[in-house]
PDB file of C-alpha atoms in Angstrom:
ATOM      1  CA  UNK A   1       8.441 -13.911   5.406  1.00 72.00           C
ATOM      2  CA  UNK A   2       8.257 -10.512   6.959  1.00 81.00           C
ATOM      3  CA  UNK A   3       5.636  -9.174   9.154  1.00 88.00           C
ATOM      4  CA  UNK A   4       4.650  -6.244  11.216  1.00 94.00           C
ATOM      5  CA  UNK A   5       2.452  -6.021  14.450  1.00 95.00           C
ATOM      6  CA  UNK A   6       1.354  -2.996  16.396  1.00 96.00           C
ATOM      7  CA  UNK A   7      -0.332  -4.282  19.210  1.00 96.00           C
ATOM      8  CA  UNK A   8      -2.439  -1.394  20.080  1.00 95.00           C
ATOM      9  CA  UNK A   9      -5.607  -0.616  18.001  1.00 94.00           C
ATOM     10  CA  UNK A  10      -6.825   2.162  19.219  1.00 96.00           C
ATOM     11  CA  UNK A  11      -4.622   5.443  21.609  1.00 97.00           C
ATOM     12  CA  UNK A  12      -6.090   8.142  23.251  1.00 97.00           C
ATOM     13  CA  UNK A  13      -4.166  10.866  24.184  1.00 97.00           C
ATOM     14  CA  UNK A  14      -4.606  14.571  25.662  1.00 97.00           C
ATOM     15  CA  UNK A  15      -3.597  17.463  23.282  1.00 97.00           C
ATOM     16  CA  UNK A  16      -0.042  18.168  24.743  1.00 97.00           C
ATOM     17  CA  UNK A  17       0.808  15.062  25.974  1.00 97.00           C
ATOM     18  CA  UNK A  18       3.153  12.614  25.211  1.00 97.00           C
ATOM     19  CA  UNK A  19       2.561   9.698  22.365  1.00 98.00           C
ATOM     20  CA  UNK A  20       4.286   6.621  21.378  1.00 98.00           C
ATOM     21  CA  UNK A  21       3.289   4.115  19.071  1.00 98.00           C
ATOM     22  CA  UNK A  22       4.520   0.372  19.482  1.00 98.00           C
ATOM     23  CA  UNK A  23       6.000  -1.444  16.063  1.00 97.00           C
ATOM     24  CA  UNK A  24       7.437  -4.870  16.128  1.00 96.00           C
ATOM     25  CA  UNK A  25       8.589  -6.629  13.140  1.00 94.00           C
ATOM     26  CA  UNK A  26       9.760 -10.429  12.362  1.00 91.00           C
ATOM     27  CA  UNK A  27      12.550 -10.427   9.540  1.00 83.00           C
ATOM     28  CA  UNK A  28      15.525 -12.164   8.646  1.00 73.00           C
ATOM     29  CA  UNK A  29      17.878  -9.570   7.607  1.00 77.00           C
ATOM     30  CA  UNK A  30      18.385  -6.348   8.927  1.00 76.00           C
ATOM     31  CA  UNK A  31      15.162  -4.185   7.686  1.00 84.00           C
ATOM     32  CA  UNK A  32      14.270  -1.473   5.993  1.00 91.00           C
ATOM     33  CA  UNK A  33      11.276  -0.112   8.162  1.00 94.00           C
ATOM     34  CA  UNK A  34       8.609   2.535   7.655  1.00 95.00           C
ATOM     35  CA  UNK A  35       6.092   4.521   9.536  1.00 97.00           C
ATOM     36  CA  UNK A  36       3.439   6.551   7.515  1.00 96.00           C
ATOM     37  CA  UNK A  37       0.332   8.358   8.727  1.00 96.00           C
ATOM     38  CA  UNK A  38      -2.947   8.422   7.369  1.00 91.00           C
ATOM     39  CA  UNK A  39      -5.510  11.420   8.070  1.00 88.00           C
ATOM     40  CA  UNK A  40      -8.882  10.234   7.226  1.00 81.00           C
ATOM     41  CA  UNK A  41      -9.561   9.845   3.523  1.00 75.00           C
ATOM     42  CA  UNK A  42      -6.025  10.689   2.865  1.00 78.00           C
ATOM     43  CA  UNK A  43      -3.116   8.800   1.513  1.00 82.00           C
ATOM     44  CA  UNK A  44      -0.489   7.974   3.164  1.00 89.00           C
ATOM     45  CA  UNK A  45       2.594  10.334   4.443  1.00 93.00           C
ATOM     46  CA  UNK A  46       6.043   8.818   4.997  1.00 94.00           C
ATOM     47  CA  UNK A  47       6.647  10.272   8.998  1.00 97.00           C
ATOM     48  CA  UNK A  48      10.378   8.361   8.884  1.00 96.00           C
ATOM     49  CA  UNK A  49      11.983   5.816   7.650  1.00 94.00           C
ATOM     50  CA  UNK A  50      15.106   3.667   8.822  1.00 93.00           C
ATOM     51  CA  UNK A  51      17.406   1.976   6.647  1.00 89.00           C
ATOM     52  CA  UNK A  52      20.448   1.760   8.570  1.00 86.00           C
ATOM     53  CA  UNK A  53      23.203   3.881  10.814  1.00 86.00           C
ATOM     54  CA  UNK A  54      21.733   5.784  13.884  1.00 88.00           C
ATOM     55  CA  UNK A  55      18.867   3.803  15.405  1.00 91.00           C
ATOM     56  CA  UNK A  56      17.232   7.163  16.223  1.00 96.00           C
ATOM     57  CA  UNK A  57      15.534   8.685  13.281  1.00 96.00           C
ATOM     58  CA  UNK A  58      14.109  12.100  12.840  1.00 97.00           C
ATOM     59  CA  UNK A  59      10.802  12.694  11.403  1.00 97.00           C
ATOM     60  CA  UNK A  60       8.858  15.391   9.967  1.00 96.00           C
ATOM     61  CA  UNK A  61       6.144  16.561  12.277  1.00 94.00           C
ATOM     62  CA  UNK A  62       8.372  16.466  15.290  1.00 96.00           C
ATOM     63  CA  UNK A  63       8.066  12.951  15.304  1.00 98.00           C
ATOM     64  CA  UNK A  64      11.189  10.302  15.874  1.00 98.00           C
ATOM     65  CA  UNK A  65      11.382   6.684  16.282  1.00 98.00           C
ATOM     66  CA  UNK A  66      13.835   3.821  17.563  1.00 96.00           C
ATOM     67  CA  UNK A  67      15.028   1.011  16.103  1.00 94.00           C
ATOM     68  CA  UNK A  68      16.240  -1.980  18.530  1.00 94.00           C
ATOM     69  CA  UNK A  69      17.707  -4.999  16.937  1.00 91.00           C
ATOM     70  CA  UNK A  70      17.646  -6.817  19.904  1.00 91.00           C
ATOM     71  CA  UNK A  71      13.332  -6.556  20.391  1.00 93.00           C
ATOM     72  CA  UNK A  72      13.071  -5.997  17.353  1.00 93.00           C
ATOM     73  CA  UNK A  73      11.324  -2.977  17.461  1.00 95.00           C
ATOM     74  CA  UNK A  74      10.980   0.637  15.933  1.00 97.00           C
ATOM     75  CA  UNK A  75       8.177   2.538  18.168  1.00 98.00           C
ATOM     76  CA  UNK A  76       7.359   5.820  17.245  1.00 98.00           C
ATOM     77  CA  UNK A  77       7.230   8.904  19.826  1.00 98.00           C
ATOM     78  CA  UNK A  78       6.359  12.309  19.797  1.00 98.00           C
ATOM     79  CA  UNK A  79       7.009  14.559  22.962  1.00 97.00           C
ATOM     80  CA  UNK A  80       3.988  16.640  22.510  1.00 97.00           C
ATOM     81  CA  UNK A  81       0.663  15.859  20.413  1.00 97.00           C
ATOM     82  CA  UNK A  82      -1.176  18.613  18.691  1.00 96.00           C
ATOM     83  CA  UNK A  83      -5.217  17.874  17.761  1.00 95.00           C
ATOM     84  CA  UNK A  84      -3.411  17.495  14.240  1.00 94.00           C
ATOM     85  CA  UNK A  85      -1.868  14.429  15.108  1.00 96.00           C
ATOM     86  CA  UNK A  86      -5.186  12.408  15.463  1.00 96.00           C
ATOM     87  CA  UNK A  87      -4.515  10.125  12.463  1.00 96.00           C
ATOM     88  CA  UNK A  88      -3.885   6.334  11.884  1.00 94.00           C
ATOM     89  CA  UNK A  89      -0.204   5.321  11.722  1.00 96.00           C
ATOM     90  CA  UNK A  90       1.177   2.405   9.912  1.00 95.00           C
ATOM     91  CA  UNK A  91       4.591   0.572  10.680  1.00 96.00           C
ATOM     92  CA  UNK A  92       5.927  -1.108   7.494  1.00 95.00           C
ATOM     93  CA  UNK A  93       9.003  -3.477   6.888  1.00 93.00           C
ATOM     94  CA  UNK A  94      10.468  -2.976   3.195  1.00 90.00           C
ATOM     95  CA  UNK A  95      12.198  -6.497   1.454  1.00 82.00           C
ATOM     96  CA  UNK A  96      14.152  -4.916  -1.588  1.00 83.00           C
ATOM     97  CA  UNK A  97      10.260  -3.363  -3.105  1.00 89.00           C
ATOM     98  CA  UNK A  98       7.532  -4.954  -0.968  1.00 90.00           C
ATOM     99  CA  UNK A  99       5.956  -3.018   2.204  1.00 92.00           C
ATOM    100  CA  UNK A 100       4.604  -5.439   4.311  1.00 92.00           C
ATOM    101  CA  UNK A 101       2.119  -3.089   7.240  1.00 94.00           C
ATOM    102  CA  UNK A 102       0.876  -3.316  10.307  1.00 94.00           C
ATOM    103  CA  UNK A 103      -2.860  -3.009  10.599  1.00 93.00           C
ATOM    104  CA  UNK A 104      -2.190   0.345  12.193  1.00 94.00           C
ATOM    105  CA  UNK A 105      -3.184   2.105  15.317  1.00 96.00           C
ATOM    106  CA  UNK A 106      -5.883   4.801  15.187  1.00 96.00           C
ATOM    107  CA  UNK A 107      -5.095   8.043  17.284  1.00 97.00           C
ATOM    108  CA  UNK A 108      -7.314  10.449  19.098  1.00 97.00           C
ATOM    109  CA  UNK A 109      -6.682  12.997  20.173  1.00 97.00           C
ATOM    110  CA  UNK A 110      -8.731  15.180  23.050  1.00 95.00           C
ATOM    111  CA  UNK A 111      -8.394  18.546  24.324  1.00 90.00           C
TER     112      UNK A 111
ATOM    113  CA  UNK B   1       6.309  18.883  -8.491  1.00 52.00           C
ATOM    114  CA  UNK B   2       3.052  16.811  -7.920  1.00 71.00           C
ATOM    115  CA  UNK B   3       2.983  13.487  -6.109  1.00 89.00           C
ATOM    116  CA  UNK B   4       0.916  10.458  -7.281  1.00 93.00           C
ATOM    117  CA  UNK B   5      -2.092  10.959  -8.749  1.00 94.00           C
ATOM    118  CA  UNK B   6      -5.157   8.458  -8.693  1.00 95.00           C
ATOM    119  CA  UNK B   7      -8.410   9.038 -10.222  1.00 96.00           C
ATOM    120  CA  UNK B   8     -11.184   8.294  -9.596  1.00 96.00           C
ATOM    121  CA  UNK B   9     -10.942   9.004  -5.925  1.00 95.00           C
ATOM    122  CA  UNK B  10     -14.433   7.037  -5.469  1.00 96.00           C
ATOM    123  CA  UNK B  11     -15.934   4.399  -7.464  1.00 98.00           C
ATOM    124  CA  UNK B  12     -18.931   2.951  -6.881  1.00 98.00           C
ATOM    125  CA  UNK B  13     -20.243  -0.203  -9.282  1.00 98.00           C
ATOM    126  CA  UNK B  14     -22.602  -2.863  -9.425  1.00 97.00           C
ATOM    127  CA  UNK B  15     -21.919  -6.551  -8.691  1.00 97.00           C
ATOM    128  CA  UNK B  16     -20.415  -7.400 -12.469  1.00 97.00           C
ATOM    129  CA  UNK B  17     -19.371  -4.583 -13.679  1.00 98.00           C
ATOM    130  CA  UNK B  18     -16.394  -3.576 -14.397  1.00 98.00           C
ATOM    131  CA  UNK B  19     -13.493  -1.346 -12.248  1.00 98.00           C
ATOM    132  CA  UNK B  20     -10.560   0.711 -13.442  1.00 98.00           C
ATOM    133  CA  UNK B  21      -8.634   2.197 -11.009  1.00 98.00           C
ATOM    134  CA  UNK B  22      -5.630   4.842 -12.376  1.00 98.00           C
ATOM    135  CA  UNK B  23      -2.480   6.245 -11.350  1.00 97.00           C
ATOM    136  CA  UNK B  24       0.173   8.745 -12.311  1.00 96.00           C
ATOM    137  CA  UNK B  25       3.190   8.283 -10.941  1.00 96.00           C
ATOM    138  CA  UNK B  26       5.684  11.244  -9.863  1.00 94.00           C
ATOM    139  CA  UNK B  27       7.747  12.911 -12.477  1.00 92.00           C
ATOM    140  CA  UNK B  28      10.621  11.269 -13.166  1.00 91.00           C
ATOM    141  CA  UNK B  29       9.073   7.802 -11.376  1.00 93.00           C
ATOM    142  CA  UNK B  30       8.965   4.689 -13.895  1.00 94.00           C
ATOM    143  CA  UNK B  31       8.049   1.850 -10.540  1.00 96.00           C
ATOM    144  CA  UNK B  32       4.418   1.899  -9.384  1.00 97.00           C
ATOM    145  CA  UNK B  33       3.736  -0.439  -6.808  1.00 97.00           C
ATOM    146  CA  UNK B  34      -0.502  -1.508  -5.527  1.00 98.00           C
ATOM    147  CA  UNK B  35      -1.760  -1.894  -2.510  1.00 97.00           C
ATOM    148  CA  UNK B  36      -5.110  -2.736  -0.918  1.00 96.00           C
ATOM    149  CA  UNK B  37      -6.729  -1.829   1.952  1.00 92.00           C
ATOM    150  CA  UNK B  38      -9.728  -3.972   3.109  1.00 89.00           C
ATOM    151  CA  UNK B  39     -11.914  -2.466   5.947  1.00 83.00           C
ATOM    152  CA  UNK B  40      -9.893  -2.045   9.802  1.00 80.00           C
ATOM    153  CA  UNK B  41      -6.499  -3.595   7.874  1.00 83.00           C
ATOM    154  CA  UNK B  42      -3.115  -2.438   7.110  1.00 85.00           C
ATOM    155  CA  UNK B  43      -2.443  -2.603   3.418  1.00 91.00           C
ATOM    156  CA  UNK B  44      -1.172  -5.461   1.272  1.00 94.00           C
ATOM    157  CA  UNK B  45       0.589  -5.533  -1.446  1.00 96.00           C
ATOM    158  CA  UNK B  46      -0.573  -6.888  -4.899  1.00 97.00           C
ATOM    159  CA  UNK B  47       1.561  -5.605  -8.075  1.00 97.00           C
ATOM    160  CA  UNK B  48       4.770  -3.855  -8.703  1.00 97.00           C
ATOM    161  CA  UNK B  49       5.291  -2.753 -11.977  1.00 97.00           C
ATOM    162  CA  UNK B  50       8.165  -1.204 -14.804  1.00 95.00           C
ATOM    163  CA  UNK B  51       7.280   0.691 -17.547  1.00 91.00           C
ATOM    164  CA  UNK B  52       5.292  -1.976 -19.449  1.00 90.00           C
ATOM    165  CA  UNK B  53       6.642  -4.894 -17.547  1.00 95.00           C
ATOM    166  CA  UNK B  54       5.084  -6.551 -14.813  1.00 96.00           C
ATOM    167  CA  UNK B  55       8.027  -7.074 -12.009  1.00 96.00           C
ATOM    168  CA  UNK B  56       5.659  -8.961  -9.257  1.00 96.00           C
ATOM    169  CA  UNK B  57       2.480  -9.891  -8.963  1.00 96.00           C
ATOM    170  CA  UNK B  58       2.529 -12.095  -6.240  1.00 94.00           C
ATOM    171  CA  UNK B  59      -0.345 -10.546  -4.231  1.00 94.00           C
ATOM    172  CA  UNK B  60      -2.957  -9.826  -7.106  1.00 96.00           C
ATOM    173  CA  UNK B  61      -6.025 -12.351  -6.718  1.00 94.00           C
ATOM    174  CA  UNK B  62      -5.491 -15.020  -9.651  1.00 91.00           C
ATOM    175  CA  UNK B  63      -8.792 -14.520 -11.567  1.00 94.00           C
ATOM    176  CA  UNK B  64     -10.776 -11.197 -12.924  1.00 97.00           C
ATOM    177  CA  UNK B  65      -7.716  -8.448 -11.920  1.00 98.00           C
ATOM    178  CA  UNK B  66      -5.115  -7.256 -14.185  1.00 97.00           C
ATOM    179  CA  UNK B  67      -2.563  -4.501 -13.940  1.00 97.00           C
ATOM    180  CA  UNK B  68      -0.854  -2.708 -16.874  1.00 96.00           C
ATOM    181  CA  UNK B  69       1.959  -0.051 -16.976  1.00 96.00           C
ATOM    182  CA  UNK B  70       2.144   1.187 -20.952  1.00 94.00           C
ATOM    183  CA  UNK B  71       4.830   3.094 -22.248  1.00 91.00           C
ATOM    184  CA  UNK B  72       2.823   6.311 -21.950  1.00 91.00           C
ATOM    185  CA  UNK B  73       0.273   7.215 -19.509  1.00 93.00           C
ATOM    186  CA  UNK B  74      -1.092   5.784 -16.185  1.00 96.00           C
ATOM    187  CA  UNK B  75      -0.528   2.700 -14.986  1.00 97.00           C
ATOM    188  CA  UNK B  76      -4.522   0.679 -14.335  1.00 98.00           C
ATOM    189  CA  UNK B  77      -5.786  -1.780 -12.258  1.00 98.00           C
ATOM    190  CA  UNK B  78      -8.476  -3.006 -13.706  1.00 98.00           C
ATOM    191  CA  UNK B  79     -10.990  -5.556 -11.810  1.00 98.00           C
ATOM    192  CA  UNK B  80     -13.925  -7.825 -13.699  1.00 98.00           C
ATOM    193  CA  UNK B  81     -16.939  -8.719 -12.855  1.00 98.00           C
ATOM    194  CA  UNK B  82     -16.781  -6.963  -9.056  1.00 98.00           C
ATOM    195  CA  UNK B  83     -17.723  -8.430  -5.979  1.00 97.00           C
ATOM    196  CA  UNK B  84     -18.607  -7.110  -2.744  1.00 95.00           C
ATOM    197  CA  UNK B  85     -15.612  -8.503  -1.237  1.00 94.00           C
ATOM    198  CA  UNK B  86     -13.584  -6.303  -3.934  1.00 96.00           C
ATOM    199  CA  UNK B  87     -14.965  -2.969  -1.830  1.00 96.00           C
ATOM    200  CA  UNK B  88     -11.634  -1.219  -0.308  1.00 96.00           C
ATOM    201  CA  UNK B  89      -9.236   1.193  -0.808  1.00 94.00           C
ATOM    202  CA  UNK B  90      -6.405   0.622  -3.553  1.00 96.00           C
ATOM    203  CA  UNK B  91      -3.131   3.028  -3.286  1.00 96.00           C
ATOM    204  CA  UNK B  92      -0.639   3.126  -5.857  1.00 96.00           C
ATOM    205  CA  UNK B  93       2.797   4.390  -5.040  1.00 96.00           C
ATOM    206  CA  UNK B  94       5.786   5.164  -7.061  1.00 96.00           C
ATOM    207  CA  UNK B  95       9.307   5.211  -7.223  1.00 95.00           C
ATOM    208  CA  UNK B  96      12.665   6.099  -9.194  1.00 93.00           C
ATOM    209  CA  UNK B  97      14.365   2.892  -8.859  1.00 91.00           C
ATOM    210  CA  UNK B  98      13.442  -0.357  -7.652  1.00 89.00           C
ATOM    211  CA  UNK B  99      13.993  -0.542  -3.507  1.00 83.00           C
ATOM    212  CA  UNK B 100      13.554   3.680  -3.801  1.00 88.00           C
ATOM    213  CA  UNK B 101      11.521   4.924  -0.824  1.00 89.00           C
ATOM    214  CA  UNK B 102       7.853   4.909  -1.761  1.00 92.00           C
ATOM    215  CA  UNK B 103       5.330   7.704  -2.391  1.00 92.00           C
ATOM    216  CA  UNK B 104       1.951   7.200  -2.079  1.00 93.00           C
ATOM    217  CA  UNK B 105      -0.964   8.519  -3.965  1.00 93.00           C
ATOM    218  CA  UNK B 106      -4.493   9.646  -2.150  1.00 91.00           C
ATOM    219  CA  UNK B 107      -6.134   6.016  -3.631  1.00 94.00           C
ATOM    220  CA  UNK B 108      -8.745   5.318  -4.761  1.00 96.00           C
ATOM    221  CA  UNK B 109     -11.900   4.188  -2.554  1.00 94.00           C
ATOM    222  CA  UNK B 110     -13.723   1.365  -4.234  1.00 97.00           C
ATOM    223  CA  UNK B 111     -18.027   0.495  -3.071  1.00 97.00           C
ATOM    224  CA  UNK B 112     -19.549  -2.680  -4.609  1.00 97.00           C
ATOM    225  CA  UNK B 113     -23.616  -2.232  -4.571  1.00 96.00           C
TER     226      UNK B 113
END
């Protein structure tokens, strides 16, 4: 069965600064895998996705991410955060239909 | 060309009563898929659906919900007899094709009194 951990709960990080977002996954095959942001009360937005080819992906938002087979891995990064960015991102791993998610990491963003 | 639609975007009932919970899917979309999303968790699937099939419904609680997908108009989720363990958020997303990338709507935020 697939499944999806981001270890950190909670990032705080100064408007202008650097971000990145830990994502590990367990799954048998090679995987399809996600990451979507939620503002609050919002849906979701798909940031990226991965399904295969280069391991770096481009996002929208000026976001990218980095899949590594061998820790099996896709964090997500952003070289500079804007107060828009404070949002709660979700790693998913896709089997054929079925997003399994991570319980997400909550971003805040200060000044 | 508008994304998923859900309505009601809140819901509030009484232990008992009943919940529907609709979504549109995007133009040209015939695969909805729910989720749920209890309180500080990541969501979970429950249904994936076909125009008036059910495809999976591996992660829908066995007793009081149902899921439908008719040949025209929204697909529901409808939940009996609410608890107060049934309060969360449910998403729908759509697709074109089964494995498609998926879309999701704004969901819809469920409180059990």
């Amino acid at each position: 069965a697939q499944s999806v951990t981001q270890p950190d709960i909670h990032i705080t990080v100064s408007e202008g600064a650097s971000l990145e977002l830990r994502c590990n996954y367990s799954y048998g095959a090679t995987p399809y895998l996600f990451w979507y942001v939620q503002s609050p009360g919002q849906g979701l937005q798909l940031l990226l996705k991965y399904f295969s080819g280069d391991t770096l992906v481009q996002g929208i938002k000026g976001f990218e991410a980095e899949f590594k087979r061998s820790q099996s891995s896709f964090n997500l990064r952003k070289p500079s955060v804007h107060w828009s960015d404070a949002a709660e991102y979700f790693c998913a791993v896709g089997d054929d239909y079925k997003l399994s998610f991570g319980a997400g990491t909550t971003v805040t963003v200060r000044a | 060309n508008a994304g998923v639609m859900q309505n009601p975007r809140h819901l509030v009932r009484r232990r008992g009563q009943e919940a529907r919970l609709r979504c549109s899917p995007m133009k040209g979309h015939s695969h909805v898929y729910w989720y749920r999303q209890l309180p500080e968790e990541g969501l979970k699937f429950m249904v994936y659906l076909q125009k008036e099939n059910i495809i999976d419904e591996s992660g829908m609680p066995k007793e009081r919900f149902s899921a439908e997908f008719p040949k025209e108009g929204p697909s529901i989720l409808r939940i009996q007899q609410v608890v107060r363990g049934d309060s969360a958020a449910y998403f729908c997303a759509s697709t074109p094709g089964r494995g498609d990338t998926q879309y999701f709507g704004p969901g819809t935020r469920l409180t059990v009194l």
